[in-house]
Coordinates of C-alpha atoms in Angstrom, one line a residue:
M1 CA -11.7 13.5 3.6
V2 CA -10.4 16.4 1.9
P3 CA -13.4 18.7 1.9
S4 CA -15.5 18.7 -1.5
L5 CA -13.1 15.4 -2.6
R6 CA -14.7 12.8 -4.6
I7 CA -12.7 9.7 -5.9
S8 CA -14.7 7.8 -8.5
F9 CA -13.4 4.4 -10.8
Y10 CA -14.4 4.3 -14.0
N11 CA -14.2 0.6 -16.4
A12 CA -11.2 0.5 -18.8
S13 CA -12.9 -2.7 -19.9
D14 CA -16.2 -1.4 -21.1
L15 CA -14.4 2.3 -22.7
K16 CA -11.5 -0.1 -24.9
P17 CA -13.4 -1.2 -27.9
E18 CA -13.7 3.0 -28.4
V19 CA -9.8 3.1 -29.1
S20 CA -8.5 -0.7 -29.7
W21 CA -9.1 -0.3 -33.4
I22 CA -6.5 2.5 -32.8
P23 CA -2.8 1.3 -34.0
N24 CA -0.8 3.4 -31.4
K25 CA 3.0 3.2 -31.0
H26 CA 3.1 5.0 -27.8
Y27 CA 4.4 3.1 -24.8
S28 CA 1.1 3.4 -22.9
G29 CA -0.3 1.2 -25.3
I30 CA -4.4 1.5 -26.2
Y31 CA -4.1 3.2 -22.4
G32 CA -3.1 6.6 -24.0
L33 CA -5.7 6.8 -25.9
M34 CA -8.1 7.2 -23.4
K35 CA -8.1 10.6 -23.1
L36 CA -10.4 10.4 -26.4
T37 CA -13.4 8.5 -24.3
L38 CA -14.2 11.4 -21.5
T39 CA -17.5 12.7 -23.0
K40 CA -18.2 9.2 -22.6
A41 CA -16.7 7.6 -19.9
L42 CA -17.8 10.8 -17.0
P43 CA -21.0 11.5 -16.0
S44 CA -23.1 13.1 -18.3
D45 CA -23.7 15.9 -15.8
L46 CA -20.4 17.4 -15.4
S47 CA -20.0 20.0 -17.7
K48 CA -16.3 20.6 -17.0
V49 CA -12.9 18.8 -16.3
I50 CA -9.4 18.9 -15.9
V51 CA -7.1 16.0 -16.9
L52 CA -3.8 15.4 -15.7
D53 CA -1.6 13.0 -16.5
T54 CA 0.1 10.9 -14.1
D55 CA 3.7 12.2 -14.4
I56 CA 3.5 16.1 -13.7
T57 CA 3.6 18.0 -9.8
F58 CA 1.4 20.6 -9.2
A59 CA 3.4 23.1 -7.6
T60 CA 0.2 25.5 -6.6
D61 CA -3.3 25.8 -5.8
I62 CA -5.3 23.5 -8.5
A63 CA -8.1 26.2 -8.5
E64 CA -6.2 28.5 -10.3
L65 CA -5.9 26.5 -13.2
W66 CA -9.8 26.0 -13.2
S67 CA -10.3 29.8 -13.2
I68 CA -9.0 29.8 -16.4
F69 CA -12.8 28.6 -17.4
R70 CA -13.7 31.6 -17.0
K71 CA -11.8 33.0 -20.1
F72 CA -13.0 30.5 -22.4
T73 CA -14.8 32.5 -25.2
G74 CA -16.7 31.4 -28.6
E75 CA -16.2 28.7 -29.9
Q76 CA -12.9 27.6 -27.0
V77 CA -13.7 23.9 -26.1
L78 CA -10.0 22.7 -24.9
G79 CA -7.8 24.7 -22.8
L80 CA -4.2 23.7 -23.6
V81 CA 0.3 24.4 -23.4
E82 CA 2.1 24.2 -26.2
N83 CA 4.1 21.5 -27.1
Q84 CA 7.4 22.2 -25.7
S85 CA 9.6 20.1 -28.0
D86 CA 10.3 20.3 -31.5
W87 CA 8.1 16.7 -32.1
Y88 CA 5.3 18.5 -34.4
L89 CA 7.9 20.2 -36.7
G90 CA 8.6 17.0 -38.3
N91 CA 12.4 18.2 -38.5
L92 CA 14.0 15.3 -35.6
W93 CA 15.6 13.0 -37.8
K94 CA 15.5 12.3 -41.6
N95 CA 12.0 10.8 -43.3
H96 CA 10.7 11.9 -39.6
K97 CA 6.9 12.3 -40.2
P98 CA 4.8 13.6 -37.0
W99 CA 0.8 13.7 -37.6
P100 CA -0.6 17.2 -38.6
A101 CA -0.8 20.0 -35.7
L102 CA -0.8 23.7 -35.8
G103 CA 2.4 24.9 -35.8
R104 CA 4.3 23.4 -32.4
G105 CA 1.0 21.7 -31.2
F106 CA -0.8 21.0 -28.1
N107 CA 1.1 18.5 -25.2
T108 CA -1.5 16.7 -23.5
G109 CA -0.7 16.1 -20.5
V110 CA -2.6 19.1 -18.7
I111 CA -5.8 19.4 -20.3
L112 CA -8.8 22.2 -20.3
L113 CA -12.0 20.7 -21.5
L114 CA -15.4 21.8 -22.1
L115 CA -17.5 18.3 -22.1
D116 CA -21.0 19.3 -22.4
K117 CA -19.9 21.9 -25.2
L118 CA -18.1 18.9 -26.6
R119 CA -21.0 16.8 -26.6
Q120 CA -22.5 19.3 -28.1
I121 CA -20.5 19.1 -31.1
G122 CA -20.3 15.7 -31.6
W123 CA -16.9 15.2 -30.4
E124 CA -16.8 11.6 -31.0
E125 CA -17.5 11.4 -34.0
T126 CA -15.1 14.2 -34.9
W127 CA -12.1 12.9 -33.4
R128 CA -13.0 8.6 -35.3
L129 CA -13.5 10.7 -38.4
T130 CA -10.0 12.3 -38.3
A131 CA -8.2 8.9 -36.4
E132 CA -9.7 7.5 -39.6
R133 CA -8.6 10.3 -42.4
E134 CA -4.8 10.2 -40.9
L135 CA -4.6 6.7 -40.3
M136 CA -5.3 6.1 -43.9
S137 CA -1.8 7.5 -44.6
M138 CA -0.2 7.3 -41.1
L139 CA -0.6 3.9 -40.4
S140 CA -0.6 4.3 -36.4
T141 CA 0.1 7.0 -33.9
S142 CA 3.2 7.6 -32.5
L143 CA 1.7 10.5 -29.1
A144 CA -1.4 8.3 -28.5
D145 CA -4.2 10.7 -27.8
Q146 CA -1.9 13.5 -28.6
D147 CA -1.6 13.2 -32.3
I148 CA -5.2 12.7 -32.9
F149 CA -5.8 15.9 -30.4
N150 CA -3.4 18.1 -32.5
A151 CA -5.4 16.4 -35.7
V152 CA -8.6 18.2 -34.9
I153 CA -6.7 21.4 -34.0
K154 CA -5.3 21.4 -37.2
S155 CA -8.8 20.9 -38.7
A156 CA -10.8 23.9 -36.3
P157 CA -7.7 26.0 -34.7
S158 CA -10.7 27.7 -33.2
L159 CA -11.8 25.2 -30.5
V160 CA -8.6 25.3 -28.7
Y161 CA -7.4 28.2 -26.0
E162 CA -3.6 28.4 -25.6
L163 CA -2.9 28.1 -21.7
P164 CA 0.6 30.0 -20.7
C165 CA 3.4 27.6 -20.7
Y166 CA 4.0 27.4 -17.1
W167 CA 0.7 25.8 -16.9
N168 CA 2.7 22.4 -18.4
V169 CA 6.4 22.8 -18.5
Q170 CA 7.5 19.4 -20.0
L171 CA 10.9 18.2 -19.1
S172 CA 12.6 15.6 -21.3
D173 CA 15.3 15.0 -23.2
H174 CA 14.5 17.2 -26.4
T175 CA 12.3 19.9 -25.3
R176 CA 12.6 23.6 -25.6
S177 CA 10.8 24.4 -22.0
E178 CA 14.0 26.1 -20.6
Q179 CA 12.4 29.2 -22.9
C180 CA 8.7 28.8 -20.4
Y181 CA 10.7 28.2 -17.4
S182 CA 14.1 30.8 -17.6
E183 CA 11.9 33.4 -17.8
L184 CA 9.6 33.0 -14.5
A185 CA 10.0 32.5 -11.4
D186 CA 6.3 31.0 -10.8
L187 CA 5.8 27.7 -12.5
K188 CA 2.8 26.0 -12.2
V189 CA 3.0 22.4 -12.9
I190 CA 6.4 20.2 -14.0
H191 CA 5.6 17.5 -16.4
W192 CA 7.7 14.8 -16.5
N193 CA 7.0 13.4 -20.1
S194 CA 8.0 10.2 -19.0
P195 CA 7.5 8.0 -15.8
H196 CA 10.9 8.1 -15.3
K197 CA 10.9 11.2 -13.2
L198 CA 14.4 11.3 -11.9
R199 CA 16.3 10.3 -14.7
V200 CA 14.9 13.3 -17.3
K201 CA 17.9 14.3 -19.0
N202 CA 17.4 18.2 -18.7
K203 CA 20.5 20.4 -17.9
H204 CA 18.5 22.2 -15.3
V205 CA 16.7 18.9 -13.4
E206 CA 18.6 19.4 -10.4
L207 CA 16.1 22.1 -9.4
F208 CA 13.4 19.9 -10.6
R209 CA 14.1 16.9 -9.2
T210 CA 14.6 18.5 -5.8
L211 CA 11.3 20.5 -6.1
Y212 CA 10.1 17.1 -6.5
L213 CA 11.6 15.0 -4.3
T214 CA 10.6 17.4 -1.1
F215 CA 7.0 17.5 -2.6
L216 CA 7.6 13.2 -1.4
E217 CA 8.7 13.6 1.7
Y218 CA 6.4 16.5 2.8
D219 CA 4.3 15.2 6.0
G220 CA 1.7 14.2 4.5
S221 CA 0.0 14.5 8.2
L222 CA 0.6 17.8 8.8
L223 CA -0.5 18.6 5.7
R224 CA -4.4 17.0 6.3
R225 CA -4.3 18.6 9.5
E226 CA -2.9 21.6 9.7
L227 CA -3.1 23.2 5.8
I228 CA -6.1 21.2 4.5
G229 CA -7.8 21.1 7.8
C230 CA -9.8 17.8 7.1
P231 CA -12.3 17.9 8.8
S232 CA -13.5 14.8 11.3
D233 CA -16.2 11.9 11.4
K234 CA -18.7 13.2 13.5
E235 CA -18.9 10.1 15.8
Q236 CA -14.9 10.4 16.4
E237 CA -15.4 14.1 16.9
E238 CA -17.9 12.6 19.1
A239 CA -15.8 10.0 20.6
L240 CA -13.3 12.2 21.1
D241 CA -14.9 14.7 23.2
Q242 CA -16.2 11.6 25.3
L243 CA -12.5 11.0 26.4
D244 CA -11.2 12.0 29.8
E245 CA -7.9 13.8 29.8
E246 CA -7.6 12.2 33.4
D247 CA -8.0 8.6 31.9
I248 CA -4.8 7.0 32.4
C249 CA -5.6 5.3 29.2
Y250 CA -6.0 8.7 27.1
D251 CA -3.6 8.0 24.9
F252 CA -4.6 4.3 23.9
R253 CA -8.2 5.4 23.5
R254 CA -7.2 8.5 21.3
E255 CA -4.6 6.9 19.2
R256 CA -7.0 4.2 18.7
L257 CA -9.5 6.2 17.5
A258 CA -6.9 8.2 14.3
S259 CA -7.8 8.0 11.3
H260 CA -4.7 6.7 9.4
R261 CA -4.0 7.1 5.8
V262 CA -3.3 4.1 4.2
H263 CA -1.3 3.1 1.0
L264 CA -2.8 -0.3 0.0
T265 CA -0.9 -2.1 -3.3
F266 CA 2.2 0.3 -2.2
L267 CA 3.8 -1.5 -5.5
P268 CA 2.7 -3.4 -7.8
H269 CA 1.4 -6.9 -7.1
Q270 CA 0.1 -9.5 -9.2
T271 CA -3.4 -10.8 -8.8
L272 CA -3.1 -14.4 -7.3
P273 CA -5.3 -17.5 -9.7
E274 CA -7.9 -18.8 -7.6
D275 CA -6.5 -22.0 -5.5
P276 CA -7.9 -23.3 -2.5
T277 CA -4.9 -24.4 -1.1
D278 CA -3.5 -21.9 -0.8
V279 CA -1.8 -19.6 1.5
T280 CA -0.3 -16.1 2.2
L281 CA 2.5 -15.3 5.3
V282 CA 1.0 -12.5 6.6
A283 CA 3.4 -9.3 8.9
Q284 CA 3.8 -6.0 9.4
L285 CA 6.8 -3.7 10.3
S286 CA 8.5 0.0 10.3
M287 CA 11.6 1.1 8.9
D288 CA 13.6 -1.0 11.5
R289 CA 12.5 -4.3 10.6
L290 CA 13.5 -3.5 6.5
Q291 CA 16.6 -5.6 6.6
M292 CA 14.3 -8.9 7.2
L293 CA 12.4 -8.6 3.7
E294 CA 15.1 -10.1 1.5
L295 CA 15.5 -13.0 4.1
I296 CA 11.7 -14.0 4.6
C297 CA 11.7 -14.0 0.3
R298 CA 14.8 -16.9 0.4
H299 CA 12.8 -19.0 2.9
W300 CA 8.8 -18.5 1.6
E301 CA 8.3 -18.4 -1.9
G302 CA 4.1 -18.0 -1.4
P303 CA 2.4 -14.8 -1.5
V304 CA 3.2 -12.4 1.0
S305 CA 0.6 -9.4 2.4
L306 CA 2.7 -6.7 4.3
A307 CA 1.6 -3.8 6.3
L308 CA 4.3 -1.0 6.5
Y309 CA 4.3 1.6 9.3
L310 CA 6.2 4.9 7.5
S311 CA 5.8 8.3 7.2
D312 CA 6.5 9.7 4.0
A313 CA 9.9 10.2 3.7
E314 CA 10.6 6.6 4.5
A315 CA 8.1 5.0 2.6
Q316 CA 10.0 6.5 -0.7
Q317 CA 13.2 5.2 1.1
F318 CA 11.3 2.2 1.4
L319 CA 10.3 2.8 -2.7
R320 CA 14.4 3.2 -3.6
Y321 CA 14.8 -0.1 -1.5
A322 CA 12.4 -1.9 -3.2
Q323 CA 13.8 -1.1 -6.2
A324 CA 17.5 -1.7 -6.0
S325 CA 16.6 -4.9 -4.4
E326 CA 17.1 -7.9 -7.4
V327 CA 15.5 -10.3 -4.2
L328 CA 11.9 -7.9 -4.4
Q329 CA 12.2 -6.9 -7.5
S330 CA 11.7 -10.7 -8.4
R331 CA 8.6 -11.2 -6.7
T332 CA 5.2 -10.2 -7.9
N333 CA 3.5 -11.9 -5.0
I334 CA 4.1 -9.7 -2.2
G335 CA 1.3 -6.8 -2.0
Y336 CA 3.0 -4.2 0.7
H337 CA 0.7 -1.3 2.1
V338 CA 1.6 1.3 3.6
V339 CA 0.2 2.8 6.8
Y340 CA 1.3 6.2 6.9
K341 CA 2.6 7.5 10.2
E342 CA -0.1 9.3 12.7
G343 CA 0.3 9.2 16.9
Q344 CA 3.5 8.6 19.1
L345 CA 2.0 4.6 19.4
Y346 CA 2.5 1.2 17.0
P347 CA -0.8 0.2 15.8
V348 CA 0.4 -3.1 15.7
N349 CA -3.4 -4.4 16.0
L350 CA -4.7 -2.2 13.0
L351 CA -1.8 -3.0 11.1
R352 CA -2.3 -6.9 11.1
N353 CA -5.7 -5.9 10.6
V354 CA -4.2 -4.2 7.4
A355 CA -2.7 -6.5 5.5
L356 CA -5.3 -9.9 7.0
R357 CA -7.8 -8.0 5.1
N358 CA -5.5 -7.6 1.6
A359 CA -4.3 -11.2 1.5
Q360 CA -5.9 -12.7 -1.5
T361 CA -5.5 -16.6 -0.8
P362 CA -8.5 -18.6 1.4
Y363 CA -5.8 -19.2 4.2
V364 CA -3.6 -16.9 6.3
F365 CA -0.4 -17.5 8.0
L366 CA -0.3 -15.3 10.6
S367 CA 3.5 -14.4 11.2
D368 CA 6.0 -11.8 13.1
I369 CA 8.5 -9.7 10.3
D370 CA 11.5 -10.8 13.0
F371 CA 10.3 -14.8 12.3
L372 CA 12.5 -16.9 9.3
P373 CA 10.3 -19.6 8.4
M374 CA 11.6 -22.4 7.5
Y375 CA 12.8 -23.8 3.9
G376 CA 9.5 -24.8 2.8
L377 CA 7.1 -23.4 5.0
Y378 CA 4.6 -22.9 2.4
E379 CA 4.4 -26.4 0.6
S380 CA 4.5 -28.0 3.7
L381 CA 1.9 -25.5 4.9
R382 CA -0.4 -26.6 1.8
K383 CA -0.1 -30.0 2.5
S384 CA -1.3 -29.5 6.0
I385 CA -4.0 -27.2 4.6
I386 CA -5.0 -30.3 2.7
E387 CA -4.2 -33.5 5.4
E388 CA -6.3 -31.1 8.5
D389 CA -8.9 -30.8 6.3
M390 CA -9.0 -26.9 6.9
A391 CA -11.9 -26.1 4.6
D392 CA -14.5 -28.6 6.5
T393 CA -13.2 -28.0 10.6
Q394 CA -12.5 -24.4 12.5
K395 CA -9.0 -25.1 12.7
A396 CA -5.9 -23.3 13.6
L397 CA -2.6 -24.8 12.7
I398 CA -0.1 -24.1 15.2
V399 CA 3.4 -23.5 13.8
P400 CA 6.5 -23.9 16.7
A401 CA 8.4 -20.8 17.1
F402 CA 11.9 -21.0 18.3
E403 CA 15.6 -18.8 18.4
T404 CA 18.5 -17.7 18.4
L405 CA 20.5 -15.4 20.4
R406 CA 23.3 -15.3 17.3
Y407 CA 22.7 -12.7 14.4
R408 CA 24.6 -15.4 12.2
L409 CA 23.0 -18.6 11.7
S410 CA 23.3 -21.9 10.1
F411 CA 20.0 -21.9 9.3
P412 CA 18.5 -25.8 10.2
K413 CA 17.8 -27.7 6.6
S414 CA 15.3 -30.2 8.9
K415 CA 13.1 -30.8 11.8
A416 CA 16.1 -33.3 13.1
E417 CA 19.0 -30.6 12.4
L418 CA 17.0 -28.1 14.3
L419 CA 16.9 -30.7 16.7
S420 CA 20.3 -31.2 17.3
M421 CA 20.8 -27.2 17.6
L422 CA 18.2 -27.2 20.3
D423 CA 20.5 -29.8 22.3
M424 CA 23.9 -27.8 21.8
G425 CA 22.4 -24.8 23.0
A426 CA 22.3 -23.1 19.5
L427 CA 18.5 -22.2 19.5
Y428 CA 16.3 -22.2 22.2
T429 CA 12.6 -22.4 22.6
F430 CA 11.1 -18.9 21.7
R431 CA 11.0 -17.0 24.3
Y432 CA 11.3 -19.9 27.5
H433 CA 14.2 -17.3 29.4
V434 CA 11.7 -14.6 29.3
W435 CA 8.2 -15.2 28.9
E436 CA 7.5 -18.9 29.2
K437 CA 3.9 -19.0 29.0
G438 CA 3.8 -17.3 25.8
H439 CA 4.3 -20.4 24.2
A440 CA 4.6 -23.5 26.7
P441 CA 1.1 -24.4 25.9
T442 CA 2.6 -26.0 22.2
N443 CA 4.2 -28.9 24.1
Y444 CA 7.8 -28.5 23.2
A445 CA 8.5 -32.1 24.4
K446 CA 6.0 -33.6 22.8
W447 CA 6.4 -31.9 19.3
R448 CA 10.4 -33.5 19.9
T449 CA 9.5 -37.0 18.4
A450 CA 5.5 -36.2 17.4
T451 CA 5.0 -37.3 13.8
T452 CA 1.1 -36.1 13.8
S453 CA -0.7 -33.3 14.8
Y454 CA -2.2 -33.4 18.0
R455 CA -4.4 -31.1 19.4
V456 CA -3.6 -28.6 22.8
D457 CA -5.6 -26.2 24.8
W458 CA -5.9 -22.7 24.8
A459 CA -3.9 -21.5 28.4
P460 CA -3.4 -17.8 29.8
N461 CA -1.0 -15.5 27.7
F462 CA -0.9 -17.9 24.6
E463 CA 0.6 -16.8 21.9
P464 CA 1.3 -19.1 19.3
Y465 CA 1.4 -18.1 15.5
L466 CA -1.2 -19.6 13.5
V467 CA -2.3 -21.0 9.7
V468 CA -6.5 -20.2 9.7
R469 CA -8.6 -19.0 7.2
R470 CA -8.6 -15.6 5.5
D471 CA -12.0 -15.1 7.3
C472 CA -10.6 -15.5 11.4
P473 CA -11.5 -12.9 13.8
E474 CA -9.6 -10.3 13.1
Y475 CA -7.1 -8.6 15.8
D476 CA -8.6 -6.3 18.9
Q477 CA -7.1 -2.9 17.7
R478 CA -7.2 -0.7 21.4
F479 CA -4.3 -2.4 21.9
L480 CA -1.6 -0.9 20.6
G481 CA 2.6 -0.9 21.0
F482 CA 4.0 -3.5 23.3
G483 CA 1.1 -6.0 25.5
W484 CA -0.9 -8.5 24.9
N485 CA -1.8 -7.6 20.8
K486 CA -1.7 -11.5 20.2
V487 CA -2.8 -13.1 23.2
S488 CA -6.4 -11.2 22.8
H489 CA -6.8 -12.8 19.0
I490 CA -5.5 -16.3 20.4
M491 CA -8.5 -16.0 23.0
E492 CA -11.0 -14.9 20.5
L493 CA -10.2 -17.9 18.5
D494 CA -10.8 -20.0 21.0
A495 CA -13.3 -18.6 22.1
K496 CA -15.0 -18.6 18.8
G497 CA -14.4 -22.7 18.8
Y498 CA -11.3 -23.0 17.0
E499 CA -8.6 -26.0 17.4
L500 CA -5.9 -25.7 18.1
M501 CA -3.7 -27.9 16.1
V502 CA 0.5 -28.1 16.9
L503 CA 2.0 -29.3 13.0
P504 CA 4.8 -31.4 13.9
N505 CA 7.0 -30.6 10.9
A506 CA 7.1 -27.4 10.8
F507 CA 9.1 -24.3 12.6
I508 CA 9.9 -21.2 12.7
I509 CA 13.0 -19.5 13.7
H510 CA 13.0 -15.6 15.2
M511 CA 16.1 -14.0 14.4
P512 CA 17.7 -11.7 17.2
H513 CA 17.4 -7.2 17.3
A514 CA 17.5 -4.5 19.7
P515 CA 14.2 -3.9 21.9
S516 CA 11.3 -2.0 20.0
F517 CA 10.6 1.7 21.5
D518 CA 7.3 0.2 22.6
I519 CA 9.0 -3.0 24.7
S520 CA 11.1 0.1 25.8
K521 CA 8.3 1.8 27.6
F522 CA 6.5 -0.9 28.4
R523 CA 9.4 -1.9 31.2
S524 CA 9.9 1.3 32.2
S525 CA 7.0 2.7 32.4
E526 CA 4.5 1.6 35.2
N527 CA 1.4 3.8 34.0
Y528 CA 1.8 1.8 30.0
R529 CA 1.9 -1.6 32.0
L530 CA -1.2 -0.3 34.2
C531 CA -3.0 0.7 30.9
V532 CA -1.9 -2.9 29.0
Q533 CA -4.0 -4.7 32.4
T534 CA -7.1 -1.7 32.5
L535 CA -7.6 -2.2 28.6
K536 CA -7.5 -6.4 29.4
E537 CA -9.8 -6.3 31.3
E538 CA -12.3 -4.5 29.5
F539 CA -11.5 -7.1 26.6
H540 CA -12.4 -10.0 28.8
Q541 CA -15.8 -8.0 30.1
D542 CA -16.0 -7.2 25.9
L543 CA -15.3 -11.1 24.8
S544 CA -18.1 -11.9 27.6
R545 CA -21.2 -10.1 26.3
R546 CA -20.3 -11.5 22.9
Y547 CA -19.4 -15.2 23.7
G548 CA -21.2 -15.6 27.3
S549 CA -20.9 -18.4 29.6
A550 CA -17.6 -19.6 27.1
A551 CA -16.1 -16.6 28.0
L552 CA -15.9 -17.2 31.9
K553 CA -12.4 -19.7 31.8
Y554 CA -10.8 -16.3 30.7
I555 CA -11.6 -14.1 33.4
A556 CA -10.8 -17.1 36.4
P557 CA -6.8 -17.0 35.7
E558 CA -6.6 -13.3 35.4
R559 CA -8.8 -13.6 39.5
K560 CA -6.5 -15.7 40.4
R561 CA -3.1 -14.0 39.8

């Protein structure tokens, strides 16, 4: 929603043949050569472009850099900053032989390209012939595209416009960047010369590290709202204008219309191979539940799709936490999807939907982050998916939920052990003492002796934890914070004709934690509870419109209350 910003993606696979013939020793591999292909990759009607490495931090308005194009004269088609290391001088060690360069050469972390003129002078043929010539003696590139750019400039110096050093202050272990920044108060671009931004060995690195960390922890929502002034969607604006500020549910209705920033796949996540019986654990969490991640990983070896509700600063804390965790680092089948905080109410069903939409497997286990699956549940569910013929039937498999009030629990290794702990009072059926209706239809008495799955009927306020096909209905996002967020989902599944089947040998256990802020508000605020009731009634009406007379059974129990 940034004004005048358009984002486009180009398939690197289509461009690999252009550069795959060039041997490259740089850690970036073939992708470090892709800048050479930009005249071909980018649209033909694009006349100029600024090319940026991903390991830079901008400390100014990029419009300043854009204006430098006006200073190009004559044959100048490339804008570059001089290299601030001694690499191209060839004196770093004995027998060091770099590619040819003009003086110290130029760094390609920031490039201004006049695409139209480059095409006119036959850029593709020029760099290709230069690379072929130099590779006869050099055998491979050491600094990827930078070596070839510099070899071209060595042969044709008139092509380059030299940018002031502050447009690419290069921090690394062996640079002379201090000559640039020690004389300037206004640095424009800091280039870390490495993906490891916080590990650069430069005597003034603390200054730059602080700048980088400060940037990461800016409140992105504040920047979007106050500094950039992003325009709202017209439909969103109209919907906001129609809201009544006297409405008891005004805050709910307003925040439901919020447009959240979402960072999908916040950390690397492998693409899963196709498997017709695979199942993903789907859940959502905020920073106060982060401690559950490692525990869940020890109990569930299958894929996981998580939506995390975080501020920008919390996202960086999570990043550091995940990178320091051996357990999380060992897992490549967890998708972390960050939804950035906006507003005062927890958008629980939005988060669930983000996690659900980004699961990669045909089936999903819709759980909550404060539940630990029994050991082996992943494989058990995969077998149940086959046994219950989930591919050709519309079923929802219920995983019975239990809870402990103990922070330290000797986790049961089997159903028999769980039943023993239940009898001894070490475990309880979930929420039996505060909200029995939520799980009573599971029929725990029958489950104790069941050896095969059994069907149960929907009942008011039922909110079990389910395994369903990934294409199931999404959660209703009108429900924010605490109250009726799962109940409404189960109701819609029932309305669509899902058969509710309880698995006889599966279970999850809820671990104790402090009450959430939203449940505290629900308990203490009558207005909050009245609003949830209003939203329930509106949901019933919408359900009736969608499913007709089949939805009448959901309204009748409410009227009796």
